[in-house]
mmCIF file of C-alpha atoms and ligand atoms in Angstrom:
data_model
loop_
_atom_site.group_PDB
_atom_site.id
_atom_site.type_symbol
_atom_site.label_atom_id
_atom_site.label_comp_id
_atom_site.label_asym_id
_atom_site.label_seq_id
_atom_site.Cartn_x
_atom_site.Cartn_y
_atom_site.Cartn_z
ATOM 1 C CA MET A 1 -91.487 -33.941 62.403
ATOM 2 C CA THR A 2 -93.152 -32.079 59.529
ATOM 3 C CA ALA A 3 -92.321 -28.556 58.451
ATOM 4 C CA GLY A 4 -93.805 -25.931 60.844
ATOM 5 C CA GLN A 5 -95.403 -28.672 63.081
ATOM 6 C CA PHE A 6 -98.240 -27.400 65.054
ATOM 7 C CA LEU A 7 -98.218 -27.793 68.854
ATOM 8 C CA SER A 8 -101.713 -27.049 70.318
ATOM 9 C CA HIS A 9 -101.262 -28.772 73.539
ATOM 10 C CA CYS A 10 -98.551 -26.696 75.227
ATOM 11 C CA SER A 11 -97.780 -29.128 78.076
ATOM 12 C CA ALA A 12 -94.662 -28.704 80.027
ATOM 13 C CA ASP A 13 -93.100 -31.506 77.897
ATOM 14 C CA ALA A 14 -94.151 -29.734 74.577
ATOM 15 C CA LEU A 15 -92.561 -26.473 75.908
ATOM 16 C CA ARG A 16 -89.274 -28.275 76.868
ATOM 17 C CA GLN A 17 -89.209 -29.752 73.311
ATOM 18 C CA ALA A 18 -89.740 -26.332 71.817
ATOM 19 C CA ALA A 19 -86.900 -24.763 73.883
ATOM 20 C CA GLN A 20 -84.688 -27.618 72.774
ATOM 21 C CA GLN A 21 -85.654 -26.925 69.056
ATOM 22 C CA LEU A 22 -84.705 -23.302 69.572
ATOM 23 C CA LYS A 23 -81.352 -24.273 71.097
ATOM 24 C CA ALA A 24 -80.850 -26.567 68.189
ATOM 25 C CA GLY A 25 -81.239 -23.787 65.878
ATOM 26 C CA ALA A 26 -84.938 -24.245 64.821
ATOM 27 C CA LEU A 27 -87.535 -21.467 64.624
ATOM 28 C CA VAL A 28 -90.381 -21.566 67.075
ATOM 29 C CA ALA A 29 -93.507 -19.318 66.534
ATOM 30 C CA PHE A 30 -95.171 -18.560 69.883
ATOM 31 C CA PRO A 31 -97.984 -16.542 71.382
ATOM 32 C CA THR A 32 -97.571 -13.307 73.204
ATOM 33 C CA GLU A 33 -100.190 -10.872 74.678
ATOM 34 C CA THR A 34 -99.521 -8.549 71.771
ATOM 35 C CA VAL A 35 -99.184 -10.594 68.673
ATOM 36 C CA TYR A 36 -97.556 -13.979 67.788
ATOM 37 C CA GLY A 37 -93.700 -13.804 67.461
ATOM 38 C CA LEU A 38 -91.412 -15.959 65.205
ATOM 39 C CA GLY A 39 -88.632 -16.849 67.628
ATOM 40 C CA ALA A 40 -84.997 -17.830 67.261
ATOM 41 C CA ASP A 41 -81.916 -18.183 69.476
ATOM 42 C CA ALA A 42 -80.792 -14.587 69.655
ATOM 43 C CA THR A 43 -77.215 -15.568 69.894
ATOM 44 C CA ASN A 44 -77.289 -17.791 66.896
ATOM 45 C CA PRO A 45 -76.587 -15.907 63.488
ATOM 46 C CA ASP A 46 -77.804 -18.795 61.346
ATOM 47 C CA SER A 47 -81.135 -19.088 63.056
ATOM 48 C CA VAL A 48 -81.578 -15.324 62.996
ATOM 49 C CA ALA A 49 -80.760 -15.292 59.392
ATOM 50 C CA ARG A 50 -83.614 -17.810 58.888
ATOM 51 C CA ILE A 51 -86.139 -15.319 60.510
ATOM 52 C CA TYR A 52 -85.230 -12.842 57.842
ATOM 53 C CA ALA A 53 -85.555 -15.370 55.112
ATOM 54 C CA VAL A 54 -88.858 -16.783 56.308
ATOM 55 C CA LYS A 55 -90.278 -13.261 56.746
ATOM 56 C CA ASN A 56 -88.758 -11.752 53.623
ATOM 57 C CA ARG A 57 -87.576 -8.952 55.902
ATOM 58 C CA PRO A 58 -84.702 -6.522 54.847
ATOM 59 C CA ALA A 59 -81.605 -7.502 56.842
ATOM 60 C CA ASP A 60 -81.032 -4.039 58.438
ATOM 61 C CA HIS A 61 -84.198 -4.048 60.426
ATOM 62 C CA PRO A 62 -83.415 -4.848 64.113
ATOM 63 C CA LEU A 63 -85.128 -7.690 66.114
ATOM 64 C CA ILE A 64 -86.588 -7.506 69.646
ATOM 65 C CA VAL A 65 -84.868 -9.906 72.170
ATOM 66 C CA HIS A 66 -87.452 -11.589 74.454
ATOM 67 C CA VAL A 67 -86.379 -12.601 77.971
ATOM 68 C CA SER A 68 -88.203 -13.855 81.008
ATOM 69 C CA ASP A 69 -86.843 -11.848 83.887
ATOM 70 C CA LEU A 70 -85.593 -8.404 84.736
ATOM 71 C CA SER A 71 -82.307 -9.993 85.738
ATOM 72 C CA ASP A 72 -81.613 -10.873 82.064
ATOM 73 C CA LEU A 73 -81.687 -7.253 81.125
ATOM 74 C CA ALA A 74 -78.105 -6.593 82.200
ATOM 75 C CA GLU A 75 -76.857 -9.459 79.880
ATOM 76 C CA TRP A 76 -78.196 -7.587 76.774
ATOM 77 C CA ALA A 77 -77.951 -3.936 77.804
ATOM 78 C CA ASP A 78 -75.340 -1.579 79.112
ATOM 79 C CA ASP A 79 -75.736 1.775 80.990
ATOM 80 C CA ILE A 80 -79.441 1.309 81.672
ATOM 81 C CA PRO A 81 -80.874 4.649 82.814
ATOM 82 C CA GLU A 82 -83.032 4.925 85.863
ATOM 83 C CA PHE A 83 -86.097 5.813 83.924
ATOM 84 C CA ALA A 84 -85.836 2.607 81.975
ATOM 85 C CA ILE A 85 -85.531 0.585 85.067
ATOM 86 C CA ALA A 86 -88.587 2.203 86.486
ATOM 87 C CA LEU A 87 -90.491 1.481 83.318
ATOM 88 C CA ALA A 88 -89.389 -2.107 83.333
ATOM 89 C CA ARG A 89 -90.410 -2.532 86.954
ATOM 90 C CA GLU A 90 -93.861 -1.073 86.279
ATOM 91 C CA TYR A 91 -94.800 -2.575 82.983
ATOM 92 C CA TRP A 92 -92.898 -5.991 82.596
ATOM 93 C CA PRO A 93 -93.990 -8.499 81.907
ATOM 94 C CA GLY A 94 -96.167 -6.569 79.473
ATOM 95 C CA PRO A 95 -96.662 -4.994 75.994
ATOM 96 C CA MET A 96 -93.576 -2.750 76.072
ATOM 97 C CA THR A 97 -90.178 -2.962 74.322
ATOM 98 C CA LEU A 98 -87.331 -0.866 75.623
ATOM 99 C CA ILE A 99 -84.526 0.290 73.331
ATOM 100 C CA LEU A 100 -81.215 0.397 75.291
ATOM 101 C CA LYS A 101 -77.520 0.751 74.692
ATOM 102 C CA ARG A 102 -76.523 -2.774 73.618
ATOM 103 C CA SER A 103 -74.092 -4.983 75.389
ATOM 104 C CA SER A 104 -71.517 -7.097 73.497
ATOM 105 C CA LEU A 105 -74.017 -10.066 73.488
ATOM 106 C CA ALA A 106 -76.299 -8.089 71.192
ATOM 107 C CA GLN A 107 -74.486 -8.440 67.864
ATOM 108 C CA ASN A 108 -75.085 -6.712 64.575
ATOM 109 C CA PHE A 109 -77.366 -9.626 63.279
ATOM 110 C CA ILE A 110 -79.831 -8.674 66.122
ATOM 111 C CA THR A 111 -79.480 -4.845 66.128
ATOM 112 C CA GLY A 112 -79.252 -4.293 62.361
ATOM 113 C CA GLY A 113 -75.841 -2.862 63.043
ATOM 114 C CA GLN A 114 -77.226 -0.156 65.529
ATOM 115 C CA ASN A 115 -75.651 0.508 68.886
ATOM 116 C CA SER A 116 -78.914 -0.125 70.625
ATOM 117 C CA VAL A 117 -80.972 -3.296 71.293
ATOM 118 C CA GLY A 118 -84.805 -3.867 71.871
ATOM 119 C CA ILE A 119 -85.746 -5.979 74.850
ATOM 120 C CA ARG A 120 -89.173 -7.182 75.995
ATOM 121 C CA ILE A 121 -90.537 -9.489 78.758
ATOM 122 C CA PRO A 122 -93.896 -10.617 77.213
ATOM 123 C CA ASN A 123 -96.863 -11.277 79.409
ATOM 124 C CA HIS A 124 -98.133 -14.627 78.318
ATOM 125 C CA PRO A 125 -97.842 -17.866 80.252
ATOM 126 C CA ILE A 126 -96.661 -19.903 77.193
ATOM 127 C CA ALA A 127 -94.143 -17.260 76.095
ATOM 128 C CA LEU A 128 -92.718 -16.946 79.609
ATOM 129 C CA ALA A 129 -92.668 -20.788 80.170
ATOM 130 C CA LEU A 130 -90.874 -21.169 76.768
ATOM 131 C CA LEU A 131 -88.317 -18.411 77.666
ATOM 132 C CA GLU A 132 -87.661 -20.041 81.134
ATOM 133 C CA GLU A 133 -87.231 -23.514 79.661
ATOM 134 C CA PHE A 134 -84.762 -22.011 77.078
ATOM 135 C CA LYS A 135 -82.845 -20.337 79.784
ATOM 136 C CA LYS A 136 -82.539 -23.598 81.798
ATOM 137 C CA ILE A 137 -80.707 -25.180 78.915
ATOM 138 C CA GLY A 138 -78.408 -22.128 78.520
ATOM 139 C CA GLY A 139 -80.311 -19.868 76.282
ATOM 140 C CA LYS A 140 -79.844 -16.127 76.638
ATOM 141 C CA GLY A 141 -82.821 -14.704 74.823
ATOM 142 C CA VAL A 142 -85.195 -15.240 72.020
ATOM 143 C CA ALA A 143 -85.220 -12.868 69.041
ATOM 144 C CA ALA A 144 -88.704 -12.605 67.751
ATOM 145 C CA PRO A 145 -90.382 -10.240 65.175
ATOM 146 C CA SER A 146 -94.101 -10.530 64.556
ATOM 147 C CA ALA A 147 -94.718 -13.856 62.843
ATOM 148 C CA ASN A 148 -95.973 -12.426 59.545
ATOM 149 C CA ARG A 149 -94.407 -11.864 56.100
ATOM 150 C CA PHE A 150 -92.757 -8.425 55.886
ATOM 151 C CA GLY A 151 -95.356 -5.696 55.472
ATOM 152 C CA HIS A 152 -98.425 -7.950 56.162
ATOM 153 C CA VAL A 153 -100.814 -7.871 59.073
ATOM 154 C CA SER A 154 -99.337 -9.352 62.300
ATOM 155 C CA PRO A 155 -100.885 -12.613 63.420
ATOM 156 C CA THR A 156 -102.957 -12.719 66.613
ATOM 157 C CA THR A 157 -103.805 -16.491 66.300
ATOM 158 C CA SER A 158 -101.759 -19.626 65.544
ATOM 159 C CA ASP A 159 -103.941 -20.209 62.502
ATOM 160 C CA ALA A 160 -102.910 -16.731 61.183
ATOM 161 C CA VAL A 161 -99.200 -17.697 61.824
ATOM 162 C CA ALA A 162 -99.766 -20.860 59.843
ATOM 163 C CA GLU A 163 -101.494 -18.897 57.088
ATOM 164 C CA GLU A 164 -98.509 -16.469 56.873
ATOM 165 C CA LEU A 165 -95.530 -18.843 57.318
ATOM 166 C CA THR A 166 -96.180 -22.526 56.955
ATOM 167 C CA GLU A 167 -94.900 -22.708 53.439
ATOM 168 C CA PHE A 168 -91.617 -21.097 54.432
ATOM 169 C CA LEU A 169 -90.978 -23.138 57.617
ATOM 170 C CA ALA A 170 -88.654 -26.150 57.635
ATOM 171 C CA THR A 171 -88.568 -29.508 59.380
ATOM 172 C CA GLY A 172 -88.016 -29.018 63.084
ATOM 173 C CA ASP A 173 -89.655 -25.499 63.172
ATOM 174 C CA LEU A 174 -92.707 -25.205 65.445
ATOM 175 C CA ILE A 175 -95.876 -23.073 65.770
ATOM 176 C CA LEU A 176 -97.090 -22.998 69.412
ATOM 177 C CA ASP A 177 -100.850 -22.427 69.942
ATOM 178 C CA GLY A 178 -101.959 -20.135 72.904
ATOM 179 C CA GLY A 179 -105.209 -18.866 71.702
ATOM 180 C CA ALA A 180 -105.952 -15.337 70.573
ATOM 181 C CA SER A 181 -103.672 -12.573 71.727
ATOM 182 C CA GLN A 182 -105.251 -10.439 74.307
ATOM 183 C CA VAL A 183 -103.905 -6.929 73.444
ATOM 184 C CA GLY A 184 -103.845 -7.520 69.642
ATOM 185 C CA VAL A 185 -101.471 -4.844 68.527
ATOM 186 C CA GLU A 186 -97.688 -4.802 68.831
ATOM 187 C CA SER A 187 -95.864 -3.557 71.925
ATOM 188 C CA THR A 188 -95.147 0.117 72.677
ATOM 189 C CA ILE A 189 -91.416 0.676 71.700
ATOM 190 C CA ILE A 190 -89.731 3.303 73.951
ATOM 191 C CA ASP A 191 -86.226 4.549 72.982
ATOM 192 C CA CYS A 192 -84.319 4.819 76.409
ATOM 193 C CA THR A 193 -81.005 5.840 74.840
ATOM 194 C CA GLY A 194 -81.541 9.551 75.339
ATOM 195 C CA GLU A 195 -82.198 11.905 78.195
ATOM 196 C CA ALA A 196 -85.985 10.951 78.341
ATOM 197 C CA PRO A 197 -88.157 8.204 77.060
ATOM 198 C CA ARG A 198 -89.274 8.559 73.463
ATOM 199 C CA ILE A 199 -92.116 6.590 71.960
ATOM 200 C CA LEU A 200 -91.082 4.987 68.656
ATOM 201 C CA ARG A 201 -94.212 2.918 68.255
ATOM 202 C CA PRO A 202 -97.472 3.483 70.207
ATOM 203 C CA GLY A 203 -99.043 0.485 71.906
ATOM 204 C CA ALA A 204 -101.009 -0.515 75.054
ATOM 205 C CA ILE A 205 -98.534 1.199 77.273
ATOM 206 C CA THR A 206 -99.573 4.765 76.489
ATOM 207 C CA GLU A 207 -97.762 8.106 76.773
ATOM 208 C CA ALA A 208 -99.727 9.000 79.889
ATOM 209 C CA MET A 209 -98.543 5.800 81.534
ATOM 210 C CA ILE A 210 -94.946 6.455 80.632
ATOM 211 C CA VAL A 211 -95.097 9.963 81.853
ATOM 212 C CA SER A 212 -96.819 8.889 85.164
ATOM 213 C CA THR A 213 -93.967 6.436 85.803
ATOM 214 C CA THR A 214 -90.874 8.349 84.730
ATOM 215 C CA LYS A 215 -92.111 11.915 85.408
ATOM 216 C CA SER A 216 -90.164 12.909 82.453
ATOM 217 C CA VAL A 217 -91.441 14.441 79.163
ATOM 218 C CA VAL A 218 -91.721 12.071 76.225
ATOM 219 C CA THR A 219 -89.992 13.852 73.535
ATOM 220 C CA GLN A 220 -90.723 13.127 69.988
ATOM 221 C CA GLU A 221 -87.698 14.635 68.167
ATOM 222 C CA GLY A 222 -84.256 13.097 67.687
ATOM 223 C CA GLU A 223 -82.494 11.235 64.862
ATOM 224 C CA LYS A 224 -84.246 8.703 62.785
ATOM 225 C CA ILE A 225 -83.988 5.125 63.992
ATOM 226 C CA ARG A 226 -84.850 2.314 61.677
ATOM 227 C CA VAL A 227 -88.247 0.903 62.777
ATOM 228 C CA SER A 228 -89.658 -1.373 60.104
ATOM 229 C CA GLY A 229 -93.252 -0.585 61.127
ATOM 230 C CA SER A 230 -92.477 3.092 60.359
ATOM 231 C CA LEU A 231 -92.182 2.365 56.680
ATOM 232 C CA GLU A 232 -95.269 3.226 54.559
ATOM 233 C CA ASN A 233 -97.766 0.477 53.837
ATOM 234 C CA HIS A 234 -97.105 -1.759 56.685
ATOM 235 C CA TYR A 235 -99.640 -3.888 58.660
ATOM 236 C CA ALA A 236 -101.661 -4.160 55.407
ATOM 237 C CA PRO A 237 -104.055 -6.857 54.108
ATOM 238 C CA ALA A 238 -104.508 -7.435 50.374
ATOM 239 C CA ALA A 239 -107.812 -5.500 50.528
ATOM 240 C CA GLN A 240 -107.511 -1.743 50.206
ATOM 241 C CA VAL A 241 -107.967 -0.117 53.629
ATOM 242 C CA LEU A 242 -109.859 3.119 53.619
ATOM 243 C CA LEU A 243 -110.347 5.321 56.808
ATOM 244 C CA ASN A 244 -113.429 7.306 58.031
ATOM 245 C CA ILE A 245 -115.348 7.354 54.775
ATOM 246 C CA GLU A 246 -118.918 6.198 53.991
ATOM 247 C CA PRO A 247 -118.593 2.630 52.796
ATOM 248 C CA HIS A 248 -119.930 1.551 49.347
ATOM 249 C CA SER A 249 -122.164 -1.515 48.925
ATOM 250 C CA GLY A 250 -119.823 -4.547 48.841
ATOM 251 C CA ASP A 251 -117.136 -3.074 51.155
ATOM 252 C CA GLY A 252 -116.036 -4.572 54.343
ATOM 253 C CA PHE A 253 -116.649 -2.426 57.449
ATOM 254 C CA ILE A 254 -114.946 -2.177 60.859
ATOM 255 C CA ALA A 255 -116.183 0.227 63.501
ATOM 256 C CA LEU A 256 -117.147 0.408 67.152
ATOM 257 C CA SER A 257 -120.471 -1.381 67.900
ATOM 258 C CA SER A 258 -122.119 1.973 68.610
ATOM 259 C CA ILE A 259 -121.862 2.743 64.817
ATOM 260 C CA ALA A 260 -124.606 1.074 62.770
ATOM 261 C CA THR A 261 -123.751 -1.177 59.802
ATOM 262 C CA PRO A 262 -124.533 0.752 56.546
ATOM 263 C CA ALA A 263 -126.748 -1.097 53.984
ATOM 264 C CA GLY A 264 -125.063 -3.453 51.740
ATOM 265 C CA VAL A 265 -121.632 -3.718 53.578
ATOM 266 C CA THR A 266 -120.086 -6.744 55.210
ATOM 267 C CA ARG A 267 -119.500 -6.003 58.932
ATOM 268 C CA LEU A 268 -116.170 -7.528 59.839
ATOM 269 C CA ALA A 269 -116.129 -6.368 63.517
ATOM 270 C CA ALA A 270 -118.190 -4.360 65.986
ATOM 271 C CA PRO A 271 -116.032 -3.964 69.079
ATOM 272 C CA LYS A 272 -117.585 -2.461 72.214
ATOM 273 C CA SER A 273 -114.414 -0.610 73.423
ATOM 274 C CA ASN A 274 -111.080 0.581 72.243
ATOM 275 C CA GLU A 275 -109.430 -2.338 73.910
ATOM 276 C CA GLU A 276 -111.553 -4.833 72.092
ATOM 277 C CA PHE A 277 -111.006 -2.836 68.864
ATOM 278 C CA ALA A 278 -107.236 -3.477 69.163
ATOM 279 C CA GLN A 279 -107.930 -7.128 70.093
ATOM 280 C CA VAL A 280 -110.035 -7.896 67.002
ATOM 281 C CA LEU A 281 -108.548 -5.511 64.376
ATOM 282 C CA TYR A 282 -105.939 -7.747 62.751
ATOM 283 C CA GLU A 283 -108.250 -10.813 62.501
ATOM 284 C CA ALA A 284 -110.992 -8.566 61.045
ATOM 285 C CA LEU A 285 -108.456 -7.269 58.403
ATOM 286 C CA ARG A 286 -107.555 -10.852 57.630
ATOM 287 C CA SER A 287 -111.181 -11.800 57.255
ATOM 288 C CA ALA A 288 -111.540 -9.172 54.577
ATOM 289 C CA ASP A 289 -109.010 -11.095 52.535
ATOM 290 C CA HIS A 290 -110.658 -14.488 53.319
ATOM 291 C CA LYS A 291 -113.913 -12.980 51.935
ATOM 292 C CA ASN A 292 -112.038 -11.684 48.963
ATOM 293 C CA LEU A 293 -113.245 -8.138 49.600
ATOM 294 C CA ALA A 294 -111.527 -5.427 47.440
ATOM 295 C CA ARG A 295 -111.935 -2.683 50.042
ATOM 296 C CA VAL A 296 -112.397 -2.446 53.845
ATOM 297 C CA VAL A 297 -113.468 0.738 55.359
ATOM 298 C CA VAL A 298 -112.608 1.416 59.002
ATOM 299 C CA HIS A 299 -114.040 4.079 61.292
ATOM 300 C CA GLU A 300 -111.211 4.850 63.611
ATOM 301 C CA PRO A 301 -111.678 5.046 67.394
ATOM 302 C CA THR A 302 -110.992 8.344 69.147
ATOM 303 C CA GLY A 303 -109.040 8.916 72.412
ATOM 304 C CA GLU A 304 -105.528 8.845 73.723
ATOM 305 C CA ASP A 305 -105.563 5.189 75.063
ATOM 306 C CA ILE A 306 -104.803 2.239 72.865
ATOM 307 C CA ALA A 307 -106.772 4.081 70.170
ATOM 308 C CA VAL A 308 -103.479 5.991 69.414
ATOM 309 C CA ALA A 309 -101.927 2.591 68.449
ATOM 310 C CA ILE A 310 -104.826 1.517 66.428
ATOM 311 C CA ARG A 311 -104.886 4.813 64.482
ATOM 312 C CA ASP A 312 -101.123 4.432 63.947
ATOM 313 C CA ARG A 313 -101.391 0.951 62.436
ATOM 314 C CA LEU A 314 -104.486 1.816 60.362
ATOM 315 C CA LYS A 315 -102.657 4.862 58.944
ATOM 316 C CA ARG A 316 -99.827 2.598 57.728
ATOM 317 C CA ALA A 317 -102.170 -0.122 56.480
ATOM 318 C CA SER A 318 -104.021 2.417 54.375
ATOM 319 C CA GLN A 319 -100.810 4.176 52.923
ATOM 320 C CA GLY A 320 -98.665 3.653 49.981
ATOM 321 C CA ARG A 321 -100.599 1.564 47.668
HETATM 322 O O1 LIG B 1 -95.366 -6.865 70.406
HETATM 323 C C1 LIG B 1 -94.235 -6.963 69.762
HETATM 324 O O2 LIG B 1 -93.342 -6.049 69.858
HETATM 325 C C2 LIG B 1 -94.008 -8.185 68.875
HETATM 326 C C3 LIG B 1 -94.053 -9.408 69.811
HETATM 327 C C4 LIG B 1 -93.683 -10.689 69.004
HETATM 328 O O3 LIG B 1 -93.105 -9.237 70.798
HETATM 329 N N1 LIG B 1 -92.843 -8.043 68.169
HETATM 330 C C5 LIG B 1 -92.715 -7.196 67.092
HETATM 331 O O4 LIG B 1 -91.544 -7.281 66.474
HETATM 332 O O5 LIG B 1 -93.608 -6.452 66.743
HETATM 333 P P1 LIG B 1 -91.228 -6.658 64.935
HETATM 334 O O6 LIG B 1 -89.926 -7.076 64.569
HETATM 335 O O7 LIG B 1 -92.287 -7.048 63.985
HETATM 336 O O8 LIG B 1 -91.257 -5.125 65.259
HETATM 337 C C6 LIG B 1 -90.235 -4.636 66.138
HETATM 338 C C7 LIG B 1 -89.911 -3.202 65.807
HETATM 339 C C8 LIG B 1 -89.264 -3.185 64.422
HETATM 340 O O9 LIG B 1 -90.017 -2.206 63.632
HETATM 341 C C9 LIG B 1 -87.821 -2.781 64.661
HETATM 342 O O10 LIG B 1 -87.246 -2.078 63.610
HETATM 343 C C10 LIG B 1 -87.845 -2.178 66.025
HETATM 344 O O11 LIG B 1 -88.858 -2.882 66.689
HETATM 345 N N2 LIG B 1 -86.551 -2.281 66.689
HETATM 346 C C11 LIG B 1 -86.037 -3.387 67.195
HETATM 347 N N3 LIG B 1 -84.866 -3.127 67.712
HETATM 348 C C12 LIG B 1 -84.687 -1.786 67.581
HETATM 349 C C13 LIG B 1 -83.610 -0.900 67.925
HETATM 350 N N4 LIG B 1 -82.395 -1.279 68.456
HETATM 351 N N5 LIG B 1 -83.783 0.409 67.624
HETATM 352 C C14 LIG B 1 -84.859 0.868 66.971
HETATM 353 N N6 LIG B 1 -85.934 -0.016 66.684
HETATM 354 C C15 LIG B 1 -85.778 -1.248 66.966
HETATM 355 MG MG1 LIG B 2 -93.725 -6.733 62.693
#
């Protein structure tokens, strides 16, 4: 097996092999509906340490544990509040991560030393099949951050994973191909350790959806929790990202299709809806780098749907340089 071997035909056999590799301590990058994840056995400290090394991620940034079934939740979390169970029933499998009080299974090397743990059931057939195969051979859960180097744009295709990580992967590690991610931006992270759900990172599960399920107010205050995506200059391509200005000739340009392409600029994406905007955004930012563009101008979508997540990521992509 070569380093970071690519599996593009995810047959049942291939997925069994990938689950065995995870159990043996290897890293397996896999597709989810949000972005691709870089997976490791969430109970294996050495494998999890390799995630941090491959990503060049600071060790105190916690990881999300991915499981395949609601019944797995009780293994990883204690004292789960009713509103979290309501959210889980409504939106899992799906683009939502719940932060819950950790059980003893969730050790410091997963939680970054915090008393809470992030859990998600992804909605992607390959991810779910991999998680189920892993469970059949005794696996408890798969820790998986987005499969990019720390601070970079998250990958939404297996080619983007290979571009980010191949040189850092080892013999036995795998990259599973499952096509382009449908959602395109990372999951909504909801802190469920307080009285009411609190959004730590916006995503496809919107504030309105959370309120409609839990009937409780989504408060925004509270102590600061470490969320790596909340650092400045995250989700960033090499090109400089500029928001809502008139592009110069030679700039890359991303905007809804209703906005015409200014003369002399390279149109990188023209999505027809906010959902499509999210789906194509990260590939469009990557393509700016492939074309060696110095700057990419993005006209942000408006609205309170997934546009909130798009604006959140773009703000960070454009900051701190
Ligand atoms: O859509 C997603 O969530 C993707 C796919 C692969 O599932 N994963 C992802 O993981 O975006 P990552 O590690 O790139 O971002 C997860 C964020 C990090 O910013 C981390 O700090 C935060 O979740 N997080 C994880 N556990 C946490 C916890 N216990 N408390 C607060 N934040 C936590
Ligand atoms: Mg990430």
